[in-house]
Structure formats: structure tokens, C-alpha cells
Short mmCIF file of C-alpha atoms in Angstrom, two decimals:
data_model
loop_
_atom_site.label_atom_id
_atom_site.label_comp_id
_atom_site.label_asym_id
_atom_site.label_seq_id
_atom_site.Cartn_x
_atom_site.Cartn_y
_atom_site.Cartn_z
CA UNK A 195 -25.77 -17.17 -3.99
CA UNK A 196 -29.16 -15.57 -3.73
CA UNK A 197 -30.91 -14.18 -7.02
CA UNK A 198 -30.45 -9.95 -5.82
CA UNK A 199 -26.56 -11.12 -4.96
CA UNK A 200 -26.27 -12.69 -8.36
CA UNK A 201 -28.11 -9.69 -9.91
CA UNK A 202 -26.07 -7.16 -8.03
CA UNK A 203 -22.60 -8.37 -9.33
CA UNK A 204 -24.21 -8.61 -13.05
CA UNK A 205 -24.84 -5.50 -12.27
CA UNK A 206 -21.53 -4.48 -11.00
CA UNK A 207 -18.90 -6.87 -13.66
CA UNK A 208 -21.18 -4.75 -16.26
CA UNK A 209 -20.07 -1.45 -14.92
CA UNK A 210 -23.59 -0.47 -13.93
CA UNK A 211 -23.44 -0.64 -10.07
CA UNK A 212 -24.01 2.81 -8.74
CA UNK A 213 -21.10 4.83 -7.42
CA UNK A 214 -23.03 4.38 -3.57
CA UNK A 215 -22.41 0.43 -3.64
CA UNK A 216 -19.06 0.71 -5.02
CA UNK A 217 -18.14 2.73 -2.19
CA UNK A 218 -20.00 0.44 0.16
CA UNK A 219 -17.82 -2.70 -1.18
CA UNK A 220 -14.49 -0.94 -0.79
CA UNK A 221 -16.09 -0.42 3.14
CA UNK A 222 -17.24 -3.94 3.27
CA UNK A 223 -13.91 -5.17 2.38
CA UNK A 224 -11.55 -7.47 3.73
CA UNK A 225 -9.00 -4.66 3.69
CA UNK A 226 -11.34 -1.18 3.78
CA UNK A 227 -11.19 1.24 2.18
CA UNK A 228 -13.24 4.56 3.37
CA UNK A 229 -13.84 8.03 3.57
CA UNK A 230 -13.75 9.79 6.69
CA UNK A 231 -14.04 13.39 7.88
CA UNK A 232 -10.75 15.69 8.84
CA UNK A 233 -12.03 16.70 11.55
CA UNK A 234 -13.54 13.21 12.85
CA UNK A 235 -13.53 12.02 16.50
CA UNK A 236 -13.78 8.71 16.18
CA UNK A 237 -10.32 7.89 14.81
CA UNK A 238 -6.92 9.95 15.04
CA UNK A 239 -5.74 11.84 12.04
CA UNK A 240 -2.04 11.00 11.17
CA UNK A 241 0.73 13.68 11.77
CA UNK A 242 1.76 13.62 8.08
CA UNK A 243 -1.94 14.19 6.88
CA UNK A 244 -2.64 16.97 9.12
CA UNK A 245 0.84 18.17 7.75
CA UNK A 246 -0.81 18.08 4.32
CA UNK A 247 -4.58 18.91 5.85
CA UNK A 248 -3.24 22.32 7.56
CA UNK A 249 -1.05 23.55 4.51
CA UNK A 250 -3.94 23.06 2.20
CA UNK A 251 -6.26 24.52 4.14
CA UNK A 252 -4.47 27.84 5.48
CA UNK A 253 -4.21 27.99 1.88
CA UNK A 254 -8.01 27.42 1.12
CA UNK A 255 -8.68 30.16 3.93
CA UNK A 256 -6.19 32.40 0.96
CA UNK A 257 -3.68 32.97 3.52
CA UNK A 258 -0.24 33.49 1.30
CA UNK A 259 -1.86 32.56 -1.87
CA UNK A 260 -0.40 35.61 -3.41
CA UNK A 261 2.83 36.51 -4.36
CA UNK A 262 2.98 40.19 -5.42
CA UNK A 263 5.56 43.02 -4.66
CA UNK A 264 3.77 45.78 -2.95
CA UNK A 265 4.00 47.69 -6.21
CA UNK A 266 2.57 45.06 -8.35
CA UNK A 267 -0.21 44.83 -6.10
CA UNK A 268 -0.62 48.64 -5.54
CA UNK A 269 -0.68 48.57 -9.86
CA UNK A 270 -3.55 45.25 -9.75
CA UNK A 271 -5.93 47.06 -7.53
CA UNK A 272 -5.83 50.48 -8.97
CA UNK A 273 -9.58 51.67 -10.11
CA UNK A 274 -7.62 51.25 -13.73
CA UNK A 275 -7.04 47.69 -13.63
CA UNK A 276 -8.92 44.83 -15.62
CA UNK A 277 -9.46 43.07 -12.25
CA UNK A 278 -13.22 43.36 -11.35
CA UNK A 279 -14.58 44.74 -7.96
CA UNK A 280 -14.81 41.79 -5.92
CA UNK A 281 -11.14 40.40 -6.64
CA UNK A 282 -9.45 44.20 -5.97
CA UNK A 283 -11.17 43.97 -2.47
CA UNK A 284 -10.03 40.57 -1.84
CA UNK A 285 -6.59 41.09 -3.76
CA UNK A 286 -5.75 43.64 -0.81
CA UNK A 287 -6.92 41.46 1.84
CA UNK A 288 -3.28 41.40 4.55
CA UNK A 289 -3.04 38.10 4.44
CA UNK A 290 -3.72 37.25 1.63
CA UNK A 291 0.28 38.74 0.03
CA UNK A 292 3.37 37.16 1.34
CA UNK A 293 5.93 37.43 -1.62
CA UNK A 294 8.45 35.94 0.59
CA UNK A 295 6.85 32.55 1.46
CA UNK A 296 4.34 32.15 -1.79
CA UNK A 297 7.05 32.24 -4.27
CA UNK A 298 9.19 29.53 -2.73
CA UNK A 299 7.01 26.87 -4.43
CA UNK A 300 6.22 28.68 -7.61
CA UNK A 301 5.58 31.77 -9.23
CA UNK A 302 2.90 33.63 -9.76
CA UNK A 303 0.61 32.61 -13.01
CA UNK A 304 0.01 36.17 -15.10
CA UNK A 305 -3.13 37.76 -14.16
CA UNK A 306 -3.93 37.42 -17.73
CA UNK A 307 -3.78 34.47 -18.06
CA UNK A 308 -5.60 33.55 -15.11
CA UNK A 309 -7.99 35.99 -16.57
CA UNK A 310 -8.66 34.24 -19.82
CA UNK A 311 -9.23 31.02 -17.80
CA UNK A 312 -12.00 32.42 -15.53
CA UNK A 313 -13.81 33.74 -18.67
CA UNK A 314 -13.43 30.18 -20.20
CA UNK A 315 -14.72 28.26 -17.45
CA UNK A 316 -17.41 31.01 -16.82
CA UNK A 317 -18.51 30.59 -20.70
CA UNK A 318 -18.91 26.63 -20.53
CA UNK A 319 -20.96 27.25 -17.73
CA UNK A 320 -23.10 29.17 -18.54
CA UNK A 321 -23.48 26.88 -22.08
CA UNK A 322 -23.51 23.38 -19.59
CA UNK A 323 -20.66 22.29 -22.01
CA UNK A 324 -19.89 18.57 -21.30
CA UNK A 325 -17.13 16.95 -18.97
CA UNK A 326 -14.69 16.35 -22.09
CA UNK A 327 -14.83 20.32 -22.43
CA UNK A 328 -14.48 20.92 -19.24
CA UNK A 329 -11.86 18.86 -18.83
CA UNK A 330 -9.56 19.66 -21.23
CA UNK A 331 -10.49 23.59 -21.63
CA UNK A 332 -10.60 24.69 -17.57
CA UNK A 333 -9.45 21.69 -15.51
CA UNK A 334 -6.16 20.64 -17.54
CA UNK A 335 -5.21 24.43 -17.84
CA UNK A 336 -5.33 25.21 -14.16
CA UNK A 337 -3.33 22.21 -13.90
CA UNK A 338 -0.93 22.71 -16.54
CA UNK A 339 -0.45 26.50 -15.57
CA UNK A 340 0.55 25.78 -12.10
CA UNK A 341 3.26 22.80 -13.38
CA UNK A 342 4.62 25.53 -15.78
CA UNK A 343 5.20 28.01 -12.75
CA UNK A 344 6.22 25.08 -10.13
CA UNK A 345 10.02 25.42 -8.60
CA UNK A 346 9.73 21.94 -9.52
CA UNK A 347 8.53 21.85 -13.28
CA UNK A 348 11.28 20.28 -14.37
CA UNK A 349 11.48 17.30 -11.82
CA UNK A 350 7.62 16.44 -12.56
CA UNK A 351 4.99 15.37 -14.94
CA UNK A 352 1.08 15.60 -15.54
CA UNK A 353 0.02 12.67 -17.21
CA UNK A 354 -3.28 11.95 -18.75
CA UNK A 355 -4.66 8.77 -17.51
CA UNK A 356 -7.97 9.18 -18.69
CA UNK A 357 -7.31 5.73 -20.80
CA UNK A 358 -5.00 4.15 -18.53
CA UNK A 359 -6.00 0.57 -16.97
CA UNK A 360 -5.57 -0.80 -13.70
CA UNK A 361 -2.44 -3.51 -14.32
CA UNK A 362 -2.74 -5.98 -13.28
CA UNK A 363 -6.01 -6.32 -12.57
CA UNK A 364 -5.85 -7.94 -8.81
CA UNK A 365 -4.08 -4.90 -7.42
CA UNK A 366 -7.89 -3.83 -7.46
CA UNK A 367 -10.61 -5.12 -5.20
CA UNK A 368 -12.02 -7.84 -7.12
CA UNK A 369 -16.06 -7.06 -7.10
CA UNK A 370 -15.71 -3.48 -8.68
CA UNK A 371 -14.88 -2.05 -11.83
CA UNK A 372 -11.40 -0.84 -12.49
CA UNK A 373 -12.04 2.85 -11.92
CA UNK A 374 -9.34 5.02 -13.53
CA UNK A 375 -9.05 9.25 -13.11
CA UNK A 376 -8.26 11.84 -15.39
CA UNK A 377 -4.58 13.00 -14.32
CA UNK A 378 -1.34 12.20 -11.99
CA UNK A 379 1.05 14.23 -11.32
CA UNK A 380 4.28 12.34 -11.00
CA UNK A 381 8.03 12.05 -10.96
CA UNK A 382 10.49 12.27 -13.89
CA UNK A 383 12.31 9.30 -12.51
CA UNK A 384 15.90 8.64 -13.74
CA UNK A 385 16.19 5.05 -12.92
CA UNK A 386 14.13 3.40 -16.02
CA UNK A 387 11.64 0.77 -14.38
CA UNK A 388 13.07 -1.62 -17.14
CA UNK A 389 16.08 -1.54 -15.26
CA UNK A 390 14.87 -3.51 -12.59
CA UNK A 391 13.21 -6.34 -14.61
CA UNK A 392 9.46 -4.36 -13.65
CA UNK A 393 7.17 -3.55 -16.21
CA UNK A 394 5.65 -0.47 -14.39
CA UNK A 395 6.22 1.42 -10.96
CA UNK A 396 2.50 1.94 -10.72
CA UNK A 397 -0.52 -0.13 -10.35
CA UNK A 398 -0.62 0.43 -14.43
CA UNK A 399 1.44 -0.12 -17.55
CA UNK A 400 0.04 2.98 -19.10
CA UNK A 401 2.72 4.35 -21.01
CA UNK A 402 2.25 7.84 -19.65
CA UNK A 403 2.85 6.55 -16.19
CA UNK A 404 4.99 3.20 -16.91
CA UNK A 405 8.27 4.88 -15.96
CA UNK A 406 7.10 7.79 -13.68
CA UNK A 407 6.01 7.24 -10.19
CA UNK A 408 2.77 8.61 -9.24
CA UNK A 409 2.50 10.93 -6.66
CA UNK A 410 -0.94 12.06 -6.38
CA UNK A 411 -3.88 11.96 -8.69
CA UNK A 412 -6.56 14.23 -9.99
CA UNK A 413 -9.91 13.15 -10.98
CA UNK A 414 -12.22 16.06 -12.83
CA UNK A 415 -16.01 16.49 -13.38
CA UNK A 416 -18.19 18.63 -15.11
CA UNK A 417 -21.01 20.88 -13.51
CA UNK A 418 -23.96 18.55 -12.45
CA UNK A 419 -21.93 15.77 -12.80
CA UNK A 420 -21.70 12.95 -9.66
CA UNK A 421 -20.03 13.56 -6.87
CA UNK A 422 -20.13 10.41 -5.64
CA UNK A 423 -19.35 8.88 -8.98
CA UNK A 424 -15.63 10.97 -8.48
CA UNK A 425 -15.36 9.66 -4.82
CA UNK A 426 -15.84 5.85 -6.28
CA UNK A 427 -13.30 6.50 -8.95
CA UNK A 428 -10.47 8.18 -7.30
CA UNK A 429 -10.94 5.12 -4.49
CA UNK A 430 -10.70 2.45 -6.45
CA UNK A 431 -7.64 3.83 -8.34
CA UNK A 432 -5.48 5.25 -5.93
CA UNK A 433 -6.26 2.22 -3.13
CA UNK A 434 -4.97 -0.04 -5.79
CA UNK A 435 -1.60 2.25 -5.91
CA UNK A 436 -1.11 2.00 -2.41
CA UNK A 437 -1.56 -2.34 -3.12
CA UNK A 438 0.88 -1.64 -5.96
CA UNK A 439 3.25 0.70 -3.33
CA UNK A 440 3.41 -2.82 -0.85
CA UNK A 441 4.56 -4.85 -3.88
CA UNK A 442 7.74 -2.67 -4.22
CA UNK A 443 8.88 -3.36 -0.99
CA UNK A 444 11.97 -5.52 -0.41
CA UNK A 445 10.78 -8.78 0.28
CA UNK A 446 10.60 -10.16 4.42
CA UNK A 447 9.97 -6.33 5.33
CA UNK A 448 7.12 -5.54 7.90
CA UNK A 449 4.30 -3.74 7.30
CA UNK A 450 5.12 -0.77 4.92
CA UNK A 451 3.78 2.31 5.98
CA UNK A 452 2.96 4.45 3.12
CA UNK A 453 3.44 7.82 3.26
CA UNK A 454 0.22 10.24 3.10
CA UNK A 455 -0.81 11.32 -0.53
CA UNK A 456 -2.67 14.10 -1.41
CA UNK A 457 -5.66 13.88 -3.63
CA UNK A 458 -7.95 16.19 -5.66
CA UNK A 459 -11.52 16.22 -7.15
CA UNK A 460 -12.62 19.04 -9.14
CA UNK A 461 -16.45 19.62 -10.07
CA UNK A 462 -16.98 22.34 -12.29
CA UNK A 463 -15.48 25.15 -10.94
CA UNK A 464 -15.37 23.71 -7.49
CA UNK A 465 -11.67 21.93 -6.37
CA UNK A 466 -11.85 20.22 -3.49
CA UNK A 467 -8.52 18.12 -1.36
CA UNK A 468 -8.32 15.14 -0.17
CA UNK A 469 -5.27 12.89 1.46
CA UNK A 470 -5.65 9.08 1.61
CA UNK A 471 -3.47 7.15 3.98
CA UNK A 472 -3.28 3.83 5.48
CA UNK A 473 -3.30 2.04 8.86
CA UNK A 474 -2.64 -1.95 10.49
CA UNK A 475 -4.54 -3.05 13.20
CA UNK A 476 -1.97 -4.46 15.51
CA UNK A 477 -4.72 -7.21 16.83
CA UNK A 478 -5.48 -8.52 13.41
CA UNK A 479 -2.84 -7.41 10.82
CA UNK A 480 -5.48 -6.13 8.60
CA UNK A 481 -4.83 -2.68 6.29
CA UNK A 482 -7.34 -0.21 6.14
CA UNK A 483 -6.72 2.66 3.62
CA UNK A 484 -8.44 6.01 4.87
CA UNK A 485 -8.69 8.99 2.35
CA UNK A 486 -9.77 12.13 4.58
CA UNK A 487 -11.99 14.60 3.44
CA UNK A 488 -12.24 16.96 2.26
CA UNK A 489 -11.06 20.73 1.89
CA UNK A 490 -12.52 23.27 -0.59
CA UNK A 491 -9.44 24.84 -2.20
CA UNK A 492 -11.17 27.50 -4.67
CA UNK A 493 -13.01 27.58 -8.12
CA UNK A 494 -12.69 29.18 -11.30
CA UNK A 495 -15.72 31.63 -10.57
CA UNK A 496 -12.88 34.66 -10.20
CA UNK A 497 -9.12 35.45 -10.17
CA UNK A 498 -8.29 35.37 -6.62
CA UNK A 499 -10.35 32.25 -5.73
CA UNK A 500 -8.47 30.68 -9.24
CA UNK A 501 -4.96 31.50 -6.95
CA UNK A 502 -5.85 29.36 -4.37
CA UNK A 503 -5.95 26.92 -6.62
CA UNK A 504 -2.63 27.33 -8.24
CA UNK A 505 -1.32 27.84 -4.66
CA UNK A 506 -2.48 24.21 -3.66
CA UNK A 507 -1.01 22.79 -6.64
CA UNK A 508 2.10 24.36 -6.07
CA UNK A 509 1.83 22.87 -2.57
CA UNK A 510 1.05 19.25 -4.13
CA UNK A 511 4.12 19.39 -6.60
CA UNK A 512 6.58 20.76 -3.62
CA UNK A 513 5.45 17.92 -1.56
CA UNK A 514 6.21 15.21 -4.61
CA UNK A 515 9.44 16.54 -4.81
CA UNK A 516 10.65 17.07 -1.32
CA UNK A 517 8.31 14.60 0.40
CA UNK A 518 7.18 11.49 -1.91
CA UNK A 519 10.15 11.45 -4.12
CA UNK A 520 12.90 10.79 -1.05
CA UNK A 521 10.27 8.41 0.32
CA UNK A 522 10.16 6.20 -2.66
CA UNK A 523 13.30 6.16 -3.21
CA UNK A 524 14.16 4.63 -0.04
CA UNK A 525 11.33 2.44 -1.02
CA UNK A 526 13.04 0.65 -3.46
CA UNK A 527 16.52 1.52 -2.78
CA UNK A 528 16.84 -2.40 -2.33
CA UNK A 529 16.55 -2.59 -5.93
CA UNK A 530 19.65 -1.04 -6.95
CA UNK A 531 18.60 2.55 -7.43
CA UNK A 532 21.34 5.34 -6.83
#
């Protein structure tokens, strides 16, 4: 091994190689893993992530994001409302309102409350408050005010991760740190993984995980903070769920085709959605695991862009429940589970 290889993975078993060359291993790899546009020509999108890719980003556009009777709305955009100029203009935007459809995933977080979070995030802006405050004063609240309002609250989780570990370690490509992200949402399984002689469902034992499958994950940054650092991370950990995913099958199976996941990265105010899947080449039996990118899916700058963003959690959760949730369990069905 030349002296810059021996220096670069010094560098990199330290933690200090740079988010770019962490991202060019996982491309360089055996089994890739890499980003590629939505709209690319050079390879074809799957149906079930343009499934995903079209949902989240009719909803990006703020088509249905709202879910007001015509009287509530007539009462929000009234020159006496708290709501401030530009969010009564876009409030009454047509298609932006379609009680009928917006409400079958969740209901509508208070304007107050939505409110008081725009003001928050606003406030640690302007004060370049660091990532832990962002974090756990803007980020986890939009997240934790759109499980609270899901149809499917009570079927799913948010779990901190922020501490979790990649377990084991091997489920991750060897030359890179063992990236981890702030949140997963996942499934309030009934069948205890213990059950089944396994010591996690995930590609962790984190207790906050151990026993719930994950169905997507959310990795959060503060203004100013890397991009490309939240790409690395959200990678690393969510390629090594898809390694953990194969492990689950029944043994003498083909190729397992995992089912697109939806992924988010928030910067700031700025949310922005992702899908990973994965692929075999036919030729050489190889994997490569995609994750598509990427659709802006509002900030916390004002109410009706902080809608979109409940809308497209609302949208995740729905999916974990009637999408992921039947798909795992005929995953490991094999097991035992009923």
C-alpha cells in the first residue's frame, strides 16, 4: 500500500475523511452505492420510486397540502387573521385546499401551533443557534407534530437515533465510518424480535429501534452546516439497512428486492426528499443501491411552506403503514410471524 493510501484510511478509521471521499468509496464499491438525479437519463427510475417521487413532489408544488373547510379558510385569510400577507395569498391559492383528499393521511396541525414553530426556527436563525438547537427545537417538532396528527400515530414511532450504532459493524462498508442520523420513523411491531431468536430487526441494537422496524430515516442539519456531510451520513446508514433487510430473508431465496424507501434531509429551514432503492445486474449478480434525489418539500421560513412539510410527512407515515409494513411482513413471514 502506497504512503497517500495508507494516509487516506488513517485518515478515514479516524473519522476525519471528508464527507466527498466517503461518498466516493460507497461509489467505488464492490456493491455501489450512489446518488443519482430523479429526473436522470442515463438509468430508469423504478415504478415504486416515481410512486413515492410524484406524491412528494405534487405535494412540494403545495398541491392538496391543505385541509381546510371553506369556512375555516374564508376565517384564516380574513384581513383579521394572525396569518401574515404572503401566507393569506398563498393560503387561497385553488389548489392548494382539498379537505377531501388532505385529511385522509392526517389532520391538519393548528395554525398556532405551526405559528409558534415558524417564529422558533426564524429566532435561531437569525441568532445562528447550533445544530443541537436546531435539532431538537424546529426539526424534532415538525416531526413530532405531524406523527401526532398522522391517521397512523398509533401504528408508528419516531425514534432518536442520534446515539445509535451500526450493529454489527460489517452490515457497513468496511473503509468508512459508521455514519448514524438523527431520527427513524418506524413500526410499532407486535411480534417482539426476541421471539425469533434475533437481537434486532435493524442494522442496530439501539434500544429505540431494537424491536421496531425502520421505515425511513431522517437526518437534520443546522444552517451553514454540510450538505454533503448529511448525504455521507444518511448513505452509509440506510445502505447498511437495506444489507440488514437481505439478512432477514428466508434462507435459499433469490435476490430480494427491497421495496423503495423514502428519505429526508433537512438543513435549516430547508427539507429536502429523497428515496433510495436497489438494483442486480443480471450479467454479474452485483447490488447497487441508488438513493434518488432530491425534492425540496418546504421550510420553516412561513406557515404555508411549514404545511408542505407536514403534508410530506403525513405521506411518509401513510406509506410505512400501508406500503412498508405489509412488505416486511411478508419479508419475514417465514419466521413465524402472524
Amino acid at each position: 500500500m502506497s504512503d497517500d493510501n495508507t494516509s487516506e484510511l488513517e485518515s478515514h478509521y479516524s473519522g476525519r475523511i471528508s464527507p466527498t471521499k466517503q461518498l466516493a468509496f460507497l461509489e467505488d464499491g464492490s456493491e455501489p452505492v450512489i446518488y443519482c438525479d430523479f429526473n436522470t437519463t442515463t438509468a430508469i427510475v423504478p415504478g415504486d420510486v416515481s410512486t413515492l417521487c410524484d406524491a412528494a413532489q405534487a405535494l412540494g408544488d403545495s398541491v392538496g397540502i391543505l385541509g381546510f373547510t371553506p369556512d375555516e379558510l374564508a376565517g384564516l385569510t380574513s384581513t383579521s387573521t394572525t396569518l401574515k400577507h404572503r401566507d393569506r395569498k398563498q393560503f387561497i391559492y385553488a389548489w392548494a385546499n382539498n379537505s377531501t383528499e388532505r385529511l385522509k393521511t392526517g389532520t391538519m396541525v393548528p395554525l398556532k401551533e405551526v405559528q409558534g414553530l415558524v417564529t422558533t426556527a426564524i429566532s435561531h436563525e437569525d441568532t445562528r443557534d447550533y445544530e443541537t438547537v436546531w435539532n431538537e427545537d424546529v426539526h424534532k417538532t415538525v416531526i413530532a407534530s405531524a406523527l401526532a396528527t398522522s391517521m397512523y400515530a398509533e401504528h408508528l414511532s419516531i425514534a432518536n437515533v442520534k446515539s445509535a450504532s451500526i450493529d454489527p459493524p460489517d452490515l457497513a462498508y468496511q473503509k468508512l465510518p459508521k455514519r448514524v442520523v438523527d431520527y427513524a420513523i418506524a413500526w410499532k411491531m407486535l411480534l417482539l424480535v426476541g421471539n425469533v431468536g434475533l437481537k434486532s430487526w435493524n442494522h442496530t441494537t439501539s434500544n429505540s429501534v431494537r424491536s421496531t422496524p425502520i421505515a425511513s430515516s431522517i437526518e437534520t442539519k443546522a444552517p451553514g452546516k454540510s450538505w454533503t456531510d448529511g448525504k455521507a451520513q444518511i448513505a452509509i446508514w440506510t445502505a447498511a439497512l437495506f444489507n440488514r433487510l437481505a439478512l432477514l430473508q428466508q434462507p435459499g431465496q433469490d435476490y430480494l428486492k427491497i421495496q423503495a424507501m423514502p428519505l429526508i434531509i433537512a438543513q435549516g429551514h430547508d427539507w429536502h426528499f429523497f428515496v433510495i432503492s436497489q438494483q442486480l445486474d443480471p450479467v454479474s449478480e452485483k447490488r447497487t443501491t441508488i438513493i434518488w434525489q432530491k425534492i425540496d418539500i418546504g421550510n420553516t421560513r412561513n406557515c404555508f411552506d411549514a404545511y408542505k412539510l407536514i403534508a410530506v410527512l403525513h405521506l411518509v407515515m401513510e406509506w410505512a403503514y400501508n406500503t412498508w409494513r405489509p412488505w416486511f411482513h411478508d419479508l419475514i413471514a417465514w419466521m413465524g410471524a402472524d
